[in-house]
Coordinates of C-alpha atoms and ligand atoms in Angstrom, one line a residue:
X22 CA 72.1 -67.1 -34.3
X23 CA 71.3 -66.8 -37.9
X24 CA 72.0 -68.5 -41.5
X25 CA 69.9 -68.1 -44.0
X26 CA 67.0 -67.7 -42.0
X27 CA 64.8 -70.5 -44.2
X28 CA 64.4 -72.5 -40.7
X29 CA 63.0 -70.2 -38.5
X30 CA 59.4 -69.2 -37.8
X31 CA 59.6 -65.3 -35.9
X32 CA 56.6 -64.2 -33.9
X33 CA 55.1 -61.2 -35.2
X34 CA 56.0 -58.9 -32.2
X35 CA 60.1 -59.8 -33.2
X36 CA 62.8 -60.7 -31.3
X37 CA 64.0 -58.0 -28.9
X38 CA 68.0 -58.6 -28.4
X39 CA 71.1 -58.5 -30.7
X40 CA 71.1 -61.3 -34.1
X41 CA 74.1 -62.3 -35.1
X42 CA 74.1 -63.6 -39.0
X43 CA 77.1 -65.8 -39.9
X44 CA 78.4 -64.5 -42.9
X45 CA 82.0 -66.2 -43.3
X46 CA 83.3 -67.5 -46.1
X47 CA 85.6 -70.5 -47.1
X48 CA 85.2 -74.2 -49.4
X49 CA 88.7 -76.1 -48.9
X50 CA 89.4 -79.7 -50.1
X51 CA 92.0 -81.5 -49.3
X52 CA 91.2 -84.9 -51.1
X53 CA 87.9 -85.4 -50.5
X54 CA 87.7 -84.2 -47.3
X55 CA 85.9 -81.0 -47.5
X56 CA 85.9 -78.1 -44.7
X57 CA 83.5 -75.3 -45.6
X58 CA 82.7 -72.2 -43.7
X59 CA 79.3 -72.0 -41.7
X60 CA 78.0 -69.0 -43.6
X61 CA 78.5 -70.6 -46.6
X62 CA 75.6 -71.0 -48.7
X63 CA 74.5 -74.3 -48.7
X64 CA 73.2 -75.3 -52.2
X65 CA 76.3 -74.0 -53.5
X66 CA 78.5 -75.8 -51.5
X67 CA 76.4 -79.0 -52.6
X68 CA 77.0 -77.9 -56.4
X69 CA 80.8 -77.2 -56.1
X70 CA 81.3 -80.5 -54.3
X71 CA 79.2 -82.0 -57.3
X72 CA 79.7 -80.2 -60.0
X73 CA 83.4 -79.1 -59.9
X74 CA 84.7 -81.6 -58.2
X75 CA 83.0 -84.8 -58.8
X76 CA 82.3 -85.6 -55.0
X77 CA 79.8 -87.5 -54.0
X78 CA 78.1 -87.8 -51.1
X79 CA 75.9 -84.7 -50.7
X80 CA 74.4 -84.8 -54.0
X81 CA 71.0 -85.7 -52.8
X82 CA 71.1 -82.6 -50.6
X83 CA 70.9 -80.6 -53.2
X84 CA 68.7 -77.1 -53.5
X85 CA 68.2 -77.3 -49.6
X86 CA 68.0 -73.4 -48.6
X87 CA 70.0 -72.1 -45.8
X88 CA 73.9 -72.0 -44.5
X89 CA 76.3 -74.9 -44.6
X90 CA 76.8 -74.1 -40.6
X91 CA 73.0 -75.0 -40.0
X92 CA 73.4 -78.8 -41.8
X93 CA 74.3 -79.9 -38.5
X94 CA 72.1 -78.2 -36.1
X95 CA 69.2 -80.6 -37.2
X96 CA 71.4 -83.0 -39.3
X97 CA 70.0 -81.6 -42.7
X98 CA 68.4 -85.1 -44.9
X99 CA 66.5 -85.2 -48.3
X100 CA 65.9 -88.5 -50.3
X101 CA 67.9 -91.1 -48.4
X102 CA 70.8 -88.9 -47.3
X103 CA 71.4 -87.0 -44.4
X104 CA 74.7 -84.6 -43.4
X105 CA 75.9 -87.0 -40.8
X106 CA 76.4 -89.6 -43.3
X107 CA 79.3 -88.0 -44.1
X108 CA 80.1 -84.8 -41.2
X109 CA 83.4 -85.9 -39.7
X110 CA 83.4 -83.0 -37.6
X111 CA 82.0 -79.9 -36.5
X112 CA 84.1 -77.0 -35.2
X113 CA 82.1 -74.7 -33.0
X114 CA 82.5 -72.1 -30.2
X115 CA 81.2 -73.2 -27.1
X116 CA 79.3 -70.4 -25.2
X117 CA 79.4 -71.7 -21.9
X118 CA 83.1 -72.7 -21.8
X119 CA 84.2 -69.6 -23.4
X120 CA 86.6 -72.0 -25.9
X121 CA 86.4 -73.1 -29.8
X122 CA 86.2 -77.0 -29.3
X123 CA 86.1 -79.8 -31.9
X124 CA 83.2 -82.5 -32.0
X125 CA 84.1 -85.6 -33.5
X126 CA 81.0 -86.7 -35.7
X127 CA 80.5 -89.5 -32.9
X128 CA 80.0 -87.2 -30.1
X129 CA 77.3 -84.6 -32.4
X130 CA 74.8 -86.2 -31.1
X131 CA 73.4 -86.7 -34.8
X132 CA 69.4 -88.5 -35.3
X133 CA 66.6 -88.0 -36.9
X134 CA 66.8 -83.9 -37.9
X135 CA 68.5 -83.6 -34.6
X136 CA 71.8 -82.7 -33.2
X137 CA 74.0 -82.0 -29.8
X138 CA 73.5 -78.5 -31.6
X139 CA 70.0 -78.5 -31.7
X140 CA 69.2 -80.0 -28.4
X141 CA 71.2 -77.3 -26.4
X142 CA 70.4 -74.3 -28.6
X143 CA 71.9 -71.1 -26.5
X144 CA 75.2 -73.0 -26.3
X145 CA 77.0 -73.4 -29.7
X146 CA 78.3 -71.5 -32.9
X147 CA 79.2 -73.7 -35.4
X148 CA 81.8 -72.2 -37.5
X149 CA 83.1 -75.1 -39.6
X150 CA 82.1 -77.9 -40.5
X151 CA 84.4 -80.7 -42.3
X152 CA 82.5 -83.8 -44.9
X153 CA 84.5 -87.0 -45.9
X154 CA 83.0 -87.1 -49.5
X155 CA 83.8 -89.7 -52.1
X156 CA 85.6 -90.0 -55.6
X157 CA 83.0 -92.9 -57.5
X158 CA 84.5 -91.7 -60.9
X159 CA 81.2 -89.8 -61.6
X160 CA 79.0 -92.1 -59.7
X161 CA 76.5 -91.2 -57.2
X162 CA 76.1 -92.8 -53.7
X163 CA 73.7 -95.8 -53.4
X164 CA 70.2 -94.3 -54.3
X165 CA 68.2 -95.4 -51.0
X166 CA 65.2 -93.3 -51.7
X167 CA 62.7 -95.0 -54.5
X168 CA 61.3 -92.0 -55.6
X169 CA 64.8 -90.8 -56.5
X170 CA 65.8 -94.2 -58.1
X171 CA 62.5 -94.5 -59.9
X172 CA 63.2 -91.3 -61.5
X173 CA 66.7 -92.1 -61.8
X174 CA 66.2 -95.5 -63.7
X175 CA 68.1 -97.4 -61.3
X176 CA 67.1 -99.7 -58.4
X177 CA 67.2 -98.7 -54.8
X178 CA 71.1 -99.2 -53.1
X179 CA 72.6 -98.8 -57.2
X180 CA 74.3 -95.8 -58.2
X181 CA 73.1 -93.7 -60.5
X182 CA 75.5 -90.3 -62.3
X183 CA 76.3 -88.1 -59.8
X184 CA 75.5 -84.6 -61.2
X185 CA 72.0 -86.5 -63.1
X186 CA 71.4 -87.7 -59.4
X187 CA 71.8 -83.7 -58.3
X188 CA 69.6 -82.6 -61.3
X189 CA 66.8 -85.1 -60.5
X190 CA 66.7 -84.0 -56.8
X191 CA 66.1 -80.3 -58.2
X192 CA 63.2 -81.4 -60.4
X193 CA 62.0 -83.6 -57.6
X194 CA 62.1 -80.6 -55.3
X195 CA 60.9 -78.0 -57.7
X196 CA 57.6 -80.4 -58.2
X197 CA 56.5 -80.2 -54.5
X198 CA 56.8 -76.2 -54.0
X199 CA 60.3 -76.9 -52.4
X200 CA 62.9 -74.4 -54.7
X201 CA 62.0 -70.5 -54.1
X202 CA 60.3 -69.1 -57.1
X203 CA 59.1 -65.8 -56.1
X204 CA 56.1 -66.1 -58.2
X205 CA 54.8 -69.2 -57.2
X206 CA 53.7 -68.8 -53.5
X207 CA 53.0 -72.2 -53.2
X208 CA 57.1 -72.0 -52.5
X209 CA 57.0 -69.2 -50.0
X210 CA 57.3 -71.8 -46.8
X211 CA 59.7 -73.0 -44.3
X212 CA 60.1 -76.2 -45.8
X213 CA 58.6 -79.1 -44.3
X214 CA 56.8 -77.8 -41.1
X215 CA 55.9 -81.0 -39.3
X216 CA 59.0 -84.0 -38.9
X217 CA 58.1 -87.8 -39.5
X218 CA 56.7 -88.9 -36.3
X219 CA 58.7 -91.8 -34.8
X220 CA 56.7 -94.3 -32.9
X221 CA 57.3 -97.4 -30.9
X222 CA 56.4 -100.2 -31.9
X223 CA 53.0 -100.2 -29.2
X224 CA 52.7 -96.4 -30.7
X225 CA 52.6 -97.6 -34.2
X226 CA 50.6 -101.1 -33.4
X227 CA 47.9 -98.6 -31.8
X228 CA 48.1 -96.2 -34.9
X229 CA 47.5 -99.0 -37.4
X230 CA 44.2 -99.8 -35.4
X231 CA 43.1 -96.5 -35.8
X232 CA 44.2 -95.9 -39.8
X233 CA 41.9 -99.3 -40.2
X234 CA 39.0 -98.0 -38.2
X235 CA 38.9 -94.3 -39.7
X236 CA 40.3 -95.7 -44.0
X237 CA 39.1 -99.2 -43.9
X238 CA 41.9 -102.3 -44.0
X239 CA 43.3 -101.3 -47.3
X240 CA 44.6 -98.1 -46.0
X241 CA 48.8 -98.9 -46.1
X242 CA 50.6 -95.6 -44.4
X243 CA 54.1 -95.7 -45.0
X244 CA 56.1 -97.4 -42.5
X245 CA 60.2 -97.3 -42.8
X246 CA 62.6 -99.0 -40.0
X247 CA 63.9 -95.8 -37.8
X248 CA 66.1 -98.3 -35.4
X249 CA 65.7 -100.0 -32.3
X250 CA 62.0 -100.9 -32.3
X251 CA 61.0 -97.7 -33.8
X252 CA 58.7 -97.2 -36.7
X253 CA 59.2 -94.0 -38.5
X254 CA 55.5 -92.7 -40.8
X255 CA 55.2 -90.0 -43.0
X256 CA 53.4 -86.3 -42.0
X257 CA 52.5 -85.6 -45.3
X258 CA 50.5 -89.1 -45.2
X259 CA 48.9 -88.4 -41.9
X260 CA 48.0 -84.5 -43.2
X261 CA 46.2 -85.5 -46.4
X262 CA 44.6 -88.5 -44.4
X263 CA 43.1 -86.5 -41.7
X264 CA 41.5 -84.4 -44.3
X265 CA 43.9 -81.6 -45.0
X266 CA 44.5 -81.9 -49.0
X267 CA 47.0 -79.6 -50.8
X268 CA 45.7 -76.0 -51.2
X269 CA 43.8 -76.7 -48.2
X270 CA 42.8 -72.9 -46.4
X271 CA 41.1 -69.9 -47.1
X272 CA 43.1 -67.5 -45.2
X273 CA 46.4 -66.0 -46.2
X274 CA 48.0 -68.6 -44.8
X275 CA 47.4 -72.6 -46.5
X276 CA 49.1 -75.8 -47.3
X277 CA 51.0 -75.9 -50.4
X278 CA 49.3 -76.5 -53.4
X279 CA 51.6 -79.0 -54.3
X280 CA 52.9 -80.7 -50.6
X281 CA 50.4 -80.9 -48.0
X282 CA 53.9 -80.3 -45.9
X283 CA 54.2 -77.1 -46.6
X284 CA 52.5 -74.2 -45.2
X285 CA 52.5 -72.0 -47.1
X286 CA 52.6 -67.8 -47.0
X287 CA 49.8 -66.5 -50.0
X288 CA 51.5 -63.0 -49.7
X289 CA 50.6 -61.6 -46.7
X290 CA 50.7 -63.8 -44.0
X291 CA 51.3 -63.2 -40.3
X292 CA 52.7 -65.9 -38.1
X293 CA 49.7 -65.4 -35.7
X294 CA 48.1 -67.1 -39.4
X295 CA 50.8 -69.6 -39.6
X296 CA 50.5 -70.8 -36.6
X297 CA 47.0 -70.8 -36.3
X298 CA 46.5 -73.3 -39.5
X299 CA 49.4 -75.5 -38.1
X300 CA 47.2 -75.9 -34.8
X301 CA 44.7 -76.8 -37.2
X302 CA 46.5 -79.5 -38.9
X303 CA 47.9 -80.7 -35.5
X304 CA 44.7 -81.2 -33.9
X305 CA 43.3 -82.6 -36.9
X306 CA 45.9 -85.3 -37.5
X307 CA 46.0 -85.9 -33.5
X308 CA 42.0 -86.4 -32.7
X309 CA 42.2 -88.7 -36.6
X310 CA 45.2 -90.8 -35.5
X311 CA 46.2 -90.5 -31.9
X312 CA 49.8 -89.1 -33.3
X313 CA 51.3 -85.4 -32.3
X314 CA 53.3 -84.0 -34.8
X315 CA 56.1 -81.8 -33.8
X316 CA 57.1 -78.9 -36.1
X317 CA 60.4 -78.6 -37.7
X318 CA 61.9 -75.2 -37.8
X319 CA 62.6 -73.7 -34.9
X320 CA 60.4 -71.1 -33.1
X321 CA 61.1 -67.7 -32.0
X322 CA 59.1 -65.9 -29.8
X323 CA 56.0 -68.0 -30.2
X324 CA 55.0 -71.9 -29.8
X325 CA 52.8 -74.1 -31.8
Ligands
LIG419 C1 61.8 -74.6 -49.2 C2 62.6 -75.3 -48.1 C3 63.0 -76.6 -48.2 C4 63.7 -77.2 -47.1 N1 64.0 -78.5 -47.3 C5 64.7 -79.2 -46.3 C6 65.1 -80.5 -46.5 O1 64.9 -81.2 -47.5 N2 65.8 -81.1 -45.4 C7 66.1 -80.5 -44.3 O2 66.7 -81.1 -43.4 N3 65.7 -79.2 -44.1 C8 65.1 -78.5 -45.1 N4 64.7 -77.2 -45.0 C9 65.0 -76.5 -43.7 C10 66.3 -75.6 -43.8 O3 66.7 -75.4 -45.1 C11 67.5 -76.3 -43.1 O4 67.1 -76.5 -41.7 C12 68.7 -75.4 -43.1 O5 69.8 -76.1 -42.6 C13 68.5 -74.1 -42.3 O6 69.6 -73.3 -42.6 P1 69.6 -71.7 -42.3 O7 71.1 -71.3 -42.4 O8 68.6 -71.1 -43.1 O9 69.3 -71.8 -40.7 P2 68.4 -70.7 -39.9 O10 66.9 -70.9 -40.3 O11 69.0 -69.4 -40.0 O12 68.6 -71.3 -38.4 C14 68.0 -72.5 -38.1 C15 68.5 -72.9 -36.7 O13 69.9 -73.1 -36.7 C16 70.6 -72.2 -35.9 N5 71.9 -71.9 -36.6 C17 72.0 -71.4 -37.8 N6 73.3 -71.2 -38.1 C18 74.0 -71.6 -37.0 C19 75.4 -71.7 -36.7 N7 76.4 -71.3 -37.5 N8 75.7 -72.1 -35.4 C20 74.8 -72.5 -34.5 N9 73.5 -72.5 -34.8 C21 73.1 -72.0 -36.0 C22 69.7 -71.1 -35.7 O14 69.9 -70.4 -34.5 C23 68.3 -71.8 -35.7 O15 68.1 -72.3 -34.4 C24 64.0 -76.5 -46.0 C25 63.6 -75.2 -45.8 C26 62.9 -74.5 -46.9 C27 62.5 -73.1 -46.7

């Protein structure tokens, strides 16, 4: 199953069997509930929503590449927001029952870029899905992220304007490598390649110990509530800590110059390349801190 393909890292021997690419189209609002298509393109949904229509809700998931049917397959988030904030719910074909069914939001299964979708991968097509957005009479929805509200002038939980709230999350992702400029390879990537690690607290108890033994007591890595007992850090911290600054490689594969996230494609890449400086940045960050991080898009043919 394919959208826009910006997930997805493909072995270099391909994949032998039958893709199919959802290419249908549809944007209907009724109110503010909006039902779009799954091969609609996401960004532009985001901007119609925004833009034409003065919904908020999705604002801050603005320039994210790919098809609106992939937002729930690992509950797409950026900046505070996430699609199951507002997914009411998902209309997919069930493989194994042979049947179109309806999930309610409740029942998708939604964490942490992770879905009912995602965890059973062979079984559903998502073919619509429907958003309860909001009419704030050109407001935004509380800004939770403080690099967004920083930019935006407003504290975190305000509002801000909702289509200056859109434009800020496009400059804020343009900055770290993170809108495709086909000049600039530092953009050629699939997004962020490792998720946040989520620890328990014991997990992130024995991970401050080892920050403070390797950076001193001064070092402060992020550290944001992720529920139950759980700690949620930030890869990009753990990356640059463990050595691996922006830029870093010599091959045709390296980190973005601008987000050690990133790993990026310098023109002629393999995925045999790819892979082999994410092993390097896994093993690095694991023999430094004790913590495995686990790589976003979804593999094809290979493993990390
Ligand atoms: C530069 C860049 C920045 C990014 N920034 C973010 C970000 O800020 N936040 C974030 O969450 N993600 C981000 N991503 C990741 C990516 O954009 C999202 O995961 C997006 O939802 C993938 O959409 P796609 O259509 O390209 O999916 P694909 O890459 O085509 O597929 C991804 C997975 O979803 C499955 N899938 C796709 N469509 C369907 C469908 N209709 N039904 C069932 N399964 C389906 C595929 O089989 C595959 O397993 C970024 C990627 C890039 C390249």
């Amino acid at each position: 199953m394919l959208g826009g393909g910006s997930n997805l890292v493909i072995g270099d021997a391909g994949f032998a069997g039958t893709v199919l690419r959802v290419a249908t189209e549809g944007f209907a609002l009724d109110g503010t509930r909006l039902t779009v298509a799954a091969g609609e393109v996401w960004s532009q949904v985001v901007d119609r929503a925004v833009l034409d229509h003065g919904l908020a809700g999705i604002e801050f998931l603005a320039g994210i590449p790919g098809s609106a049917g992939a937002t729930p397959v690992q509950n797409v988030g950026a900046y505070g927001q996430e699609v199951a904030d507002t997914i009411t719910e998902v209309v997919a074909y069930d493989r194994r029952a042979g049947e179109t069914v309806t999930v309610p939001a409740a029942d998708c299964g939604f964490a942490y870029r992770h879905s009912r979708f995602k965890a059973e991968p062979d079984r559903y097509v998502v073919l619509r899905v429907t958003f309860r957005l909001s009419d704030e009479d050109g407001a935004s929805s509380p800004v939770r992220y403080a690099e967004a509200a920083r930019a935006l002038g407003v504290a975190p939980g305000e509002r801000a304007d909702l289509c200056a709230a859109r434009e800020t999350v496009l400059k804020l992702r343009s900055g770290k490598g993170m809108v495709l400029d086909p000049e600039d390879h530092d953009t050629w990537s699939a997004g962020s390649f490792f998720t946040n690690p989520i620890l328990t607290e014991a997990e992130h108890a024995a991970f401050l110990a080892r920050v403070t033994e390797r950076l001193g007591p001064d070092a402060q890595p992020p550290a944001y509530p992720a529920g139950e007992g759980l700690v949620k850090t930030s890869a990009a911290w753990l990356i640059d800590k463990a050595g691996f600054t922006k830029g870093y490689g010599a091959g045709p594969a390296r980190l973005s110059g601008k987000h050690t996230l990133a790993l990026t494609n310098r023109g002629a890449a393999t995925a045999a390349d790819l892979l082999a400086l994410a092993r390097e940045v896994q093993g690095g960050v694991a023999e430094a801190f004790g913590v495995t991080l686990v790589n976003e898009p979804v593999m094809v043919g290979v493993e990390l």
